Amino acid sequence: MKHEIILHSLDQARRALDDFLAAPATVPTMEAMVDAMKTALAGGGKIMSCGNGGSLCDATHFAEELTGRFRENRRPLAAMAINDPAYMTCVGNDFSFGDIFTRWVQAFGKAGDVLLAISTSGNSSNIVQAAEKAQELGMKVIALTAEGDTAISRIADITLRAPRTPHSDRIQEIHIKVIHIVIEALEKELGF
């Protein structure tokens, strides 16, 4: 039984990646993501990232790879994940869970910055609210989500859509692959 589960899971992941690669917008959209992030960082801006659950883990992974190192030693790049548990529970308690990312964006975001908003459903209200606030401030919004017409895809400046699958883990696997590729390309574009 475990043998079949393993093979089935790997086959699903392969098919999701094949579908993602076959989509004509995949590569140009990733290039646009890199360009937007490069522009922000080269202009003295920063990249903020947010998500819920596993997507928050991906947002955190993205920011730590930029501020730390990915493959080679280089100067740290200005990135922050909205993931401070004390802050998040404070705002969740004093205001609402829907405000946890929005208030951070409002406090630290400025025109020329980028918000990387990650939502496998594309309809997480706290992610959508943060994206709306980011746009009000003149920030560029990049969304990682799944295929389809979603709330985040309707408002983001750049939307990269993973194939929609029955479970979010396959979507998250595409997202983490995108994150790693974007970081690698961004480092090269910035001359590291």
Tab-separated table of C-alpha atoms in Angstrom:
chain	number	residue	atom	x	y	z
A	1	MET	CA	0.000	0.000	0.000
A	2	LYS	CA	2.694	2.553	0.895
A	3	HIS	CA	4.485	1.753	-2.382
A	4	GLU	CA	1.349	2.697	-4.348
A	5	ILE	CA	0.853	5.872	-2.311
A	6	ILE	CA	4.426	6.971	-2.991
A	7	LEU	CA	4.227	6.248	-6.720
A	8	HIS	CA	0.816	7.877	-7.035
A	9	SER	CA	1.984	11.012	-5.201
A	10	LEU	CA	5.119	11.353	-7.314
A	11	ASP	CA	3.080	10.864	-10.485
A	12	GLN	CA	0.636	13.602	-9.412
A	13	ALA	CA	3.530	15.974	-8.714
A	14	ARG	CA	5.104	15.227	-12.105
A	15	ARG	CA	1.804	15.817	-13.907
A	16	ALA	CA	1.262	19.119	-12.083
A	17	LEU	CA	4.748	20.294	-13.058
A	18	ASP	CA	4.210	19.153	-16.661
A	19	ASP	CA	0.921	21.074	-16.816
A	20	PHE	CA	2.602	24.146	-15.322
A	21	LEU	CA	5.427	24.019	-17.877
A	22	ALA	CA	2.953	23.563	-20.728
A	23	ALA	CA	1.044	26.758	-19.853
A	24	PRO	CA	2.171	29.495	-22.284
A	25	ALA	CA	2.168	32.220	-19.613
A	26	THR	CA	4.457	30.405	-17.148
A	27	VAL	CA	7.883	31.614	-18.298
A	28	PRO	CA	6.903	35.193	-19.282
A	29	THR	CA	5.098	35.621	-15.963
A	30	MET	CA	8.116	34.410	-14.002
A	31	GLU	CA	10.287	36.826	-15.998
A	32	ALA	CA	7.895	39.653	-15.093
A	33	MET	CA	8.124	38.652	-11.417
A	34	VAL	CA	11.913	38.812	-11.523
A	35	ASP	CA	11.842	42.172	-13.316
A	36	ALA	CA	9.435	43.701	-10.772
A	37	MET	CA	11.491	42.466	-7.834
A	38	LYS	CA	14.752	43.609	-9.422
A	39	THR	CA	13.304	47.074	-10.002
A	40	ALA	CA	12.164	47.318	-6.383
A	41	LEU	CA	15.470	46.147	-4.921
A	42	ALA	CA	17.640	48.204	-7.294
A	43	GLY	CA	15.598	51.287	-6.434
A	44	GLY	CA	16.101	50.899	-2.682
A	45	GLY	CA	12.774	49.186	-2.075
A	46	LYS	CA	11.948	45.919	-0.393
A	47	ILE	CA	9.891	42.818	-0.934
A	48	MET	CA	7.303	41.775	1.637
A	49	SER	CA	5.712	38.336	1.507
A	50	CYS	CA	2.649	36.824	3.135
A	51	GLY	CA	0.489	33.718	3.128
A	52	ASN	CA	-1.526	31.479	5.435
A	53	GLY	CA	-0.432	28.080	6.734
A	54	GLY	CA	1.919	26.358	4.295
A	55	SER	CA	1.882	29.476	2.132
A	56	LEU	CA	3.212	31.473	5.089
A	57	CYS	CA	6.018	28.936	5.338
A	58	ASP	CA	6.742	29.537	1.629
A	59	ALA	CA	6.612	33.320	2.154
A	60	THR	CA	9.061	32.958	5.031
A	61	HIS	CA	11.339	30.686	3.021
A	62	PHE	CA	11.384	33.258	0.215
A	63	ALA	CA	12.366	36.120	2.538
A	64	GLU	CA	15.053	34.155	4.375
A	65	GLU	CA	16.665	33.085	1.105
A	66	LEU	CA	16.867	36.735	0.025
A	67	THR	CA	18.132	38.130	3.321
A	68	GLY	CA	20.420	35.155	3.914
A	69	ARG	CA	21.823	33.296	0.958
A	70	PHE	CA	20.481	31.011	-1.693
A	71	ARG	CA	23.380	29.263	-3.445
A	72	GLU	CA	26.239	31.732	-3.230
A	73	ASN	CA	27.391	34.255	-0.659
A	74	ARG	CA	26.244	37.790	-1.487
A	75	ARG	CA	24.961	40.861	0.265
A	76	PRO	CA	21.536	40.479	1.898
A	77	LEU	CA	18.547	41.660	-0.108
A	78	ALA	CA	15.722	43.632	1.506
A	79	ALA	CA	12.934	41.136	2.086
A	80	MET	CA	10.614	40.408	4.995
A	81	ALA	CA	7.922	37.845	5.583
A	82	ILE	CA	4.941	38.979	7.615
A	83	ASN	CA	5.248	36.184	10.144
A	84	ASP	CA	5.883	37.575	13.620
A	85	PRO	CA	3.587	35.519	15.899
A	86	ALA	CA	3.354	38.167	18.628
A	87	TYR	CA	2.381	40.818	16.087
A	88	MET	CA	-0.070	38.513	14.296
A	89	THR	CA	-1.870	37.457	17.482
A	90	CYS	CA	-1.923	41.045	18.750
A	91	VAL	CA	-3.559	42.345	15.578
A	92	GLY	CA	-5.801	39.281	15.314
A	93	ASN	CA	-7.018	39.864	18.857
A	94	ASP	CA	-7.231	43.665	18.832
A	95	PHE	CA	-8.608	44.028	15.313
A	96	SER	CA	-9.263	40.860	13.289
A	97	PHE	CA	-7.485	37.996	11.576
A	98	GLY	CA	-8.322	39.755	8.326
A	99	ASP	CA	-6.095	42.670	9.309
A	100	ILE	CA	-2.882	40.795	10.178
A	101	PHE	CA	-1.155	41.392	6.848
A	102	THR	CA	-2.844	44.673	5.938
A	103	ARG	CA	-1.662	46.575	8.995
A	104	TRP	CA	1.937	45.383	8.445
A	105	VAL	CA	1.828	46.515	4.821
A	106	GLN	CA	0.391	49.841	5.946
A	107	ALA	CA	3.132	50.271	8.562
A	108	PHE	CA	6.145	49.283	6.454
A	109	GLY	CA	5.130	49.455	2.789
A	110	LYS	CA	5.903	52.303	0.441
A	111	ALA	CA	5.651	53.082	-3.239
A	112	GLY	CA	8.180	51.037	-5.188
A	113	ASP	CA	8.066	48.053	-2.826
A	114	VAL	CA	6.688	44.642	-3.820
A	115	LEU	CA	4.205	42.432	-1.998
A	116	LEU	CA	4.445	38.729	-2.785
A	117	ALA	CA	0.985	37.441	-1.857
A	118	ILE	CA	0.664	33.644	-1.735
A	119	SER	CA	-2.724	31.923	-1.643
A	120	THR	CA	-3.418	28.453	-2.989
A	121	SER	CA	-7.147	29.218	-3.191
A	122	GLY	CA	-6.618	32.750	-4.431
A	123	ASN	CA	-9.479	33.881	-2.216
A	124	SER	CA	-7.932	34.273	1.239
A	125	SER	CA	-9.536	37.496	2.436
A	126	ASN	CA	-6.577	38.615	4.568
A	127	ILE	CA	-4.221	38.188	1.591
A	128	VAL	CA	-6.591	40.056	-0.724
A	129	GLN	CA	-6.939	42.903	1.801
A	130	ALA	CA	-3.152	43.184	2.095
A	131	ALA	CA	-2.848	43.298	-1.702
A	132	GLU	CA	-5.439	46.056	-1.901
A	133	LYS	CA	-3.591	48.086	0.748
A	134	ALA	CA	-0.277	47.519	-1.050
A	135	GLN	CA	-1.724	48.871	-4.272
A	136	GLU	CA	-3.135	51.907	-2.437
A	137	LEU	CA	0.418	52.627	-1.281
A	138	GLY	CA	1.868	52.313	-4.801
A	139	MET	CA	3.419	48.902	-4.258
A	140	LYS	CA	3.546	46.243	-6.961
A	141	VAL	CA	1.546	43.102	-6.063
A	142	ILE	CA	2.710	39.700	-7.243
A	143	ALA	CA	0.400	36.765	-6.552
A	144	LEU	CA	1.199	33.073	-6.427
A	145	THR	CA	-2.052	31.154	-6.631
A	146	ALA	CA	-3.833	28.454	-8.623
A	147	GLU	CA	-5.571	28.510	-11.983
A	148	GLY	CA	-8.888	30.230	-12.307
A	149	ASP	CA	-10.535	33.559	-11.735
A	150	THR	CA	-9.771	34.351	-8.090
A	151	ALA	CA	-9.996	37.425	-5.915
A	152	ILE	CA	-6.211	37.819	-5.782
A	153	SER	CA	-5.733	37.297	-9.519
A	154	ARG	CA	-8.249	40.041	-10.252
A	155	ILE	CA	-6.254	42.657	-8.336
A	156	ALA	CA	-2.599	41.594	-8.556
A	157	ASP	CA	-0.266	43.285	-11.025
A	158	ILE	CA	1.374	39.946	-11.827
A	159	THR	CA	-0.253	36.577	-11.173
A	160	LEU	CA	1.449	33.225	-11.511
A	161	ARG	CA	-1.035	30.367	-11.507
A	162	ALA	CA	-0.169	26.791	-10.610
A	163	PRO	CA	-2.404	24.065	-12.031
A	164	ARG	CA	-5.491	23.659	-9.856
A	165	THR	CA	-5.388	20.272	-8.168
A	166	PRO	CA	-7.712	18.541	-5.696
A	167	HIS	CA	-5.320	19.238	-2.812
A	168	SER	CA	-3.245	22.303	-2.006
A	169	ASP	CA	0.026	20.384	-1.536
A	170	ARG	CA	0.552	20.068	-5.296
A	171	ILE	CA	-0.076	23.801	-5.725
A	172	GLN	CA	2.398	24.555	-2.921
A	173	GLU	CA	5.003	22.322	-4.575
A	174	ILE	CA	4.761	24.441	-7.714
A	175	HIS	CA	4.950	27.622	-5.636
A	176	ILE	CA	8.161	26.586	-3.884
A	177	LYS	CA	9.700	25.639	-7.232
A	178	VAL	CA	8.766	29.088	-8.558
A	179	ILE	CA	10.237	30.757	-5.470
A	180	HIS	CA	13.572	28.981	-5.921
A	181	ILE	CA	13.747	29.776	-9.641
A	182	VAL	CA	12.828	33.434	-9.109
A	183	ILE	CA	15.509	33.821	-6.431
A	184	GLU	CA	18.123	32.226	-8.678
A	185	ALA	CA	17.183	34.480	-11.609
A	186	LEU	CA	16.956	37.557	-9.385
A	187	GLU	CA	20.460	36.980	-8.050
A	188	LYS	CA	21.824	36.741	-11.596
A	189	GLU	CA	19.910	39.831	-12.724
A	190	LEU	CA	21.347	41.795	-9.786
A	191	GLY	CA	24.863	40.724	-10.681
A	192	PHE	CA	25.605	38.182	-7.959
